[in-house]
Amino acid sequence: MTVSNPPVYGEGDATLQAVGGLPGLQKLVETFYRIMESTPEFRPLFDMHPSDIELTIDKLVSFLSGWMGGEKLFSKKYGPISLPQAHAHLIVTEKEKAMWLNCMAAALDELGYADELKAYLLPKLEFPAERIRQVSAARHG
């Protein structure tokens, strides 16, 4: 009998599989934006998004699919991506960055994901969030 080791997040598509593959990721992102829209502390972040929230959801699902080791859907659908440039028109401070990460944590909690996954995922998501904040600070100084 062989004992399989648990998946190592960040290897291959293990992170994507841990959130339930593309269907799980879709549910996570939809939950994330629903919480953002309906929670007063996150609502200012929701209001920064375009009115077509379905497109916004699809873009985040497409980005995170590739970012989590799955298919690179964003470049297939939307072309090359530069997260800092895509957000350059926005003013993103530590406050907005923290709101985004806290909202994602709330979505992960609501859907009952394992603490190990949250402990891996949230610090990893802080890297692109911080890069967006840095570019915003440089642009809007």
PDB file of C-alpha atoms in Angstrom:
ATOM      1  CA  MET A   1       0.000   0.000   0.000  1.00  0.00           C
ATOM      2  CA  THR A   2       1.368   3.398  -0.925  1.00  0.00           C
ATOM      3  CA  VAL A   3       0.648   6.482   1.083  1.00  0.00           C
ATOM      4  CA  SER A   4       0.377   9.588  -1.031  1.00  0.00           C
ATOM      5  CA  ASN A   5       1.723  12.810   0.337  1.00  0.00           C
ATOM      6  CA  PRO A   6      -0.611  15.779   0.473  1.00  0.00           C
ATOM      7  CA  PRO A   7      -0.221  18.225  -2.399  1.00  0.00           C
ATOM      8  CA  VAL A   8       2.390  20.913  -2.021  1.00  0.00           C
ATOM      9  CA  TYR A   9       0.808  24.292  -2.721  1.00  0.00           C
ATOM     10  CA  GLY A  10       2.624  26.123  -5.471  1.00  0.00           C
ATOM     11  CA  GLU A  11       3.748  22.927  -7.219  1.00  0.00           C
ATOM     12  CA  GLY A  12       2.026  22.307 -10.527  1.00  0.00           C
ATOM     13  CA  ASP A  13      -1.664  23.044 -10.178  1.00  0.00           C
ATOM     14  CA  ALA A  14      -1.896  21.873  -6.539  1.00  0.00           C
ATOM     15  CA  THR A  15      -3.137  25.277  -5.372  1.00  0.00           C
ATOM     16  CA  LEU A  16      -5.831  25.400  -8.042  1.00  0.00           C
ATOM     17  CA  GLN A  17      -6.900  21.857  -7.164  1.00  0.00           C
ATOM     18  CA  ALA A  18      -6.998  22.798  -3.471  1.00  0.00           C
ATOM     19  CA  VAL A  19      -9.620  25.467  -4.174  1.00  0.00           C
ATOM     20  CA  GLY A  20     -11.675  22.944  -6.177  1.00  0.00           C
ATOM     21  CA  GLY A  21     -10.301  23.427  -9.678  1.00  0.00           C
ATOM     22  CA  LEU A  22     -11.881  25.996 -11.974  1.00  0.00           C
ATOM     23  CA  PRO A  23     -15.409  25.510 -10.548  1.00  0.00           C
ATOM     24  CA  GLY A  24     -14.107  26.080  -7.018  1.00  0.00           C
ATOM     25  CA  LEU A  25     -12.090  29.089  -8.126  1.00  0.00           C
ATOM     26  CA  GLN A  26     -15.170  30.550  -9.853  1.00  0.00           C
ATOM     27  CA  LYS A  27     -17.173  30.122  -6.635  1.00  0.00           C
ATOM     28  CA  LEU A  28     -14.366  31.669  -4.573  1.00  0.00           C
ATOM     29  CA  VAL A  29     -14.138  34.753  -6.818  1.00  0.00           C
ATOM     30  CA  GLU A  30     -17.919  35.166  -6.965  1.00  0.00           C
ATOM     31  CA  THR A  31     -18.049  34.923  -3.152  1.00  0.00           C
ATOM     32  CA  PHE A  32     -15.167  37.415  -2.901  1.00  0.00           C
ATOM     33  CA  TYR A  33     -17.003  40.043  -4.974  1.00  0.00           C
ATOM     34  CA  ARG A  34     -20.358  39.384  -3.263  1.00  0.00           C
ATOM     35  CA  ILE A  35     -18.726  39.988   0.125  1.00  0.00           C
ATOM     36  CA  MET A  36     -16.948  43.052  -1.264  1.00  0.00           C
ATOM     37  CA  GLU A  37     -20.235  44.476  -2.533  1.00  0.00           C
ATOM     38  CA  SER A  38     -22.330  43.727   0.563  1.00  0.00           C
ATOM     39  CA  THR A  39     -19.885  44.467   3.407  1.00  0.00           C
ATOM     40  CA  PRO A  40     -19.620  48.158   4.318  1.00  0.00           C
ATOM     41  CA  GLU A  41     -15.901  47.960   5.174  1.00  0.00           C
ATOM     42  CA  PHE A  42     -15.113  46.485   1.714  1.00  0.00           C
ATOM     43  CA  ARG A  43     -17.677  48.428  -0.339  1.00  0.00           C
ATOM     44  CA  PRO A  44     -15.273  51.290  -1.253  1.00  0.00           C
ATOM     45  CA  LEU A  45     -13.112  48.658  -2.974  1.00  0.00           C
ATOM     46  CA  PHE A  46     -16.109  47.285  -4.884  1.00  0.00           C
ATOM     47  CA  ASP A  47     -16.948  50.802  -6.043  1.00  0.00           C
ATOM     48  CA  MET A  48     -13.482  51.092  -7.650  1.00  0.00           C
ATOM     49  CA  HIS A  49     -14.414  48.307 -10.101  1.00  0.00           C
ATOM     50  CA  PRO A  50     -16.130  48.698 -13.480  1.00  0.00           C
ATOM     51  CA  SER A  51     -19.909  48.325 -13.485  1.00  0.00           C
ATOM     52  CA  ASP A  52     -19.655  45.041 -15.442  1.00  0.00           C
ATOM     53  CA  ILE A  53     -18.809  42.904 -12.425  1.00  0.00           C
ATOM     54  CA  GLU A  54     -19.241  39.682 -14.445  1.00  0.00           C
ATOM     55  CA  LEU A  55     -16.291  40.723 -16.632  1.00  0.00           C
ATOM     56  CA  THR A  56     -14.290  41.624 -13.522  1.00  0.00           C
ATOM     57  CA  ILE A  57     -15.060  38.199 -12.021  1.00  0.00           C
ATOM     58  CA  ASP A  58     -14.019  36.456 -15.241  1.00  0.00           C
ATOM     59  CA  LYS A  59     -10.763  38.410 -15.403  1.00  0.00           C
ATOM     60  CA  LEU A  60      -9.851  37.520 -11.799  1.00  0.00           C
ATOM     61  CA  VAL A  61     -10.779  33.841 -12.306  1.00  0.00           C
ATOM     62  CA  SER A  62      -8.753  33.799 -15.538  1.00  0.00           C
ATOM     63  CA  PHE A  63      -5.750  35.441 -13.863  1.00  0.00           C
ATOM     64  CA  LEU A  64      -5.855  33.271 -10.729  1.00  0.00           C
ATOM     65  CA  SER A  65      -6.195  30.086 -12.792  1.00  0.00           C
ATOM     66  CA  GLY A  66      -2.760  30.631 -14.295  1.00  0.00           C
ATOM     67  CA  TRP A  67      -1.355  32.132 -11.093  1.00  0.00           C
ATOM     68  CA  MET A  68      -2.395  28.977  -9.191  1.00  0.00           C
ATOM     69  CA  GLY A  69      -0.665  26.712 -11.696  1.00  0.00           C
ATOM     70  CA  GLY A  70      -3.612  25.938 -13.954  1.00  0.00           C
ATOM     71  CA  GLU A  71      -4.341  26.985 -17.502  1.00  0.00           C
ATOM     72  CA  LYS A  72      -3.242  30.525 -18.359  1.00  0.00           C
ATOM     73  CA  LEU A  73      -6.750  31.641 -19.263  1.00  0.00           C
ATOM     74  CA  PHE A  74      -6.112  35.366 -18.930  1.00  0.00           C
ATOM     75  CA  SER A  75      -3.631  35.605 -21.784  1.00  0.00           C
ATOM     76  CA  LYS A  76      -5.842  33.351 -23.944  1.00  0.00           C
ATOM     77  CA  LYS A  77      -8.909  35.563 -23.414  1.00  0.00           C
ATOM     78  CA  TYR A  78      -7.505  39.024 -22.804  1.00  0.00           C
ATOM     79  CA  GLY A  79      -3.888  39.041 -23.988  1.00  0.00           C
ATOM     80  CA  PRO A  80      -0.764  39.837 -21.982  1.00  0.00           C
ATOM     81  CA  ILE A  81      -1.247  40.983 -18.424  1.00  0.00           C
ATOM     82  CA  SER A  82       0.574  43.466 -16.276  1.00  0.00           C
ATOM     83  CA  LEU A  83      -1.234  43.696 -12.958  1.00  0.00           C
ATOM     84  CA  PRO A  84       0.378  46.989 -11.943  1.00  0.00           C
ATOM     85  CA  GLN A  85      -0.476  48.563 -15.301  1.00  0.00           C
ATOM     86  CA  ALA A  86      -4.019  47.181 -15.244  1.00  0.00           C
ATOM     87  CA  HIS A  87      -4.567  48.932 -11.912  1.00  0.00           C
ATOM     88  CA  ALA A  88      -2.454  52.030 -12.602  1.00  0.00           C
ATOM     89  CA  HIS A  89      -5.474  54.321 -12.953  1.00  0.00           C
ATOM     90  CA  LEU A  90      -6.516  53.537  -9.369  1.00  0.00           C
ATOM     91  CA  ILE A  91      -5.185  54.957  -6.144  1.00  0.00           C
ATOM     92  CA  VAL A  92      -4.177  51.907  -4.137  1.00  0.00           C
ATOM     93  CA  THR A  93      -2.746  52.540  -0.682  1.00  0.00           C
ATOM     94  CA  GLU A  94      -2.026  50.175   2.208  1.00  0.00           C
ATOM     95  CA  LYS A  95      -5.700  50.607   3.126  1.00  0.00           C
ATOM     96  CA  GLU A  96      -7.038  49.274  -0.201  1.00  0.00           C
ATOM     97  CA  LYS A  97      -4.424  46.531  -0.286  1.00  0.00           C
ATOM     98  CA  ALA A  98      -5.460  45.384   3.211  1.00  0.00           C
ATOM     99  CA  MET A  99      -9.156  45.590   2.247  1.00  0.00           C
ATOM    100  CA  TRP A 100      -8.558  43.362  -0.778  1.00  0.00           C
ATOM    101  CA  LEU A 101      -6.626  40.765   1.219  1.00  0.00           C
ATOM    102  CA  ASN A 102      -9.103  40.849   4.126  1.00  0.00           C
ATOM    103  CA  CYS A 103     -12.008  40.425   1.718  1.00  0.00           C
ATOM    104  CA  MET A 104     -10.285  37.410   0.131  1.00  0.00           C
ATOM    105  CA  ALA A 105      -9.688  35.990   3.628  1.00  0.00           C
ATOM    106  CA  ALA A 106     -13.405  36.445   4.375  1.00  0.00           C
ATOM    107  CA  ALA A 107     -14.334  34.595   1.166  1.00  0.00           C
ATOM    108  CA  LEU A 108     -11.956  31.738   1.993  1.00  0.00           C
ATOM    109  CA  ASP A 109     -13.433  31.558   5.504  1.00  0.00           C
ATOM    110  CA  GLU A 110     -17.022  31.603   4.281  1.00  0.00           C
ATOM    111  CA  LEU A 111     -16.341  28.715   1.916  1.00  0.00           C
ATOM    112  CA  GLY A 112     -14.586  26.718   4.651  1.00  0.00           C
ATOM    113  CA  TYR A 113     -11.163  26.295   3.071  1.00  0.00           C
ATOM    114  CA  ALA A 114      -8.441  24.663   5.174  1.00  0.00           C
ATOM    115  CA  ASP A 115      -6.312  26.892   7.397  1.00  0.00           C
ATOM    116  CA  GLU A 116      -3.187  25.504   5.674  1.00  0.00           C
ATOM    117  CA  LEU A 117      -4.427  26.745   2.306  1.00  0.00           C
ATOM    118  CA  LYS A 118      -5.290  30.182   3.702  1.00  0.00           C
ATOM    119  CA  ALA A 119      -1.874  30.372   5.412  1.00  0.00           C
ATOM    120  CA  TYR A 120      -0.240  29.679   2.043  1.00  0.00           C
ATOM    121  CA  LEU A 121      -2.503  31.686  -0.235  1.00  0.00           C
ATOM    122  CA  LEU A 122      -2.919  35.016   1.566  1.00  0.00           C
ATOM    123  CA  PRO A 123       0.814  35.797   1.923  1.00  0.00           C
ATOM    124  CA  LYS A 124       1.315  34.789  -1.745  1.00  0.00           C
ATOM    125  CA  LEU A 125      -1.483  37.143  -2.807  1.00  0.00           C
ATOM    126  CA  GLU A 126       0.205  39.917  -0.859  1.00  0.00           C
ATOM    127  CA  PHE A 127       3.047  40.015  -3.441  1.00  0.00           C
ATOM    128  CA  PRO A 128       0.970  41.149  -6.444  1.00  0.00           C
ATOM    129  CA  ALA A 129      -1.135  43.360  -4.151  1.00  0.00           C
ATOM    130  CA  GLU A 130       1.993  45.084  -2.881  1.00  0.00           C
ATOM    131  CA  ARG A 131       3.338  45.538  -6.420  1.00  0.00           C
ATOM    132  CA  ILE A 132       0.053  47.200  -7.419  1.00  0.00           C
ATOM    133  CA  ARG A 133       0.311  49.464  -4.364  1.00  0.00           C
ATOM    134  CA  GLN A 134       3.919  50.411  -5.199  1.00  0.00           C
ATOM    135  CA  VAL A 135       3.083  51.343  -8.799  1.00  0.00           C
ATOM    136  CA  SER A 136       0.085  53.335  -7.625  1.00  0.00           C
ATOM    137  CA  ALA A 137       2.223  55.214  -5.099  1.00  0.00           C
ATOM    138  CA  ALA A 138       4.817  55.997  -7.779  1.00  0.00           C
ATOM    139  CA  ARG A 139       2.154  57.159 -10.229  1.00  0.00           C
ATOM    140  CA  HIS A 140      -0.105  59.067  -7.849  1.00  0.00           C
ATOM    141  CA  GLY A 141       2.592  59.915  -5.282  1.00  0.00           C
TER     142      GLY A 141
END
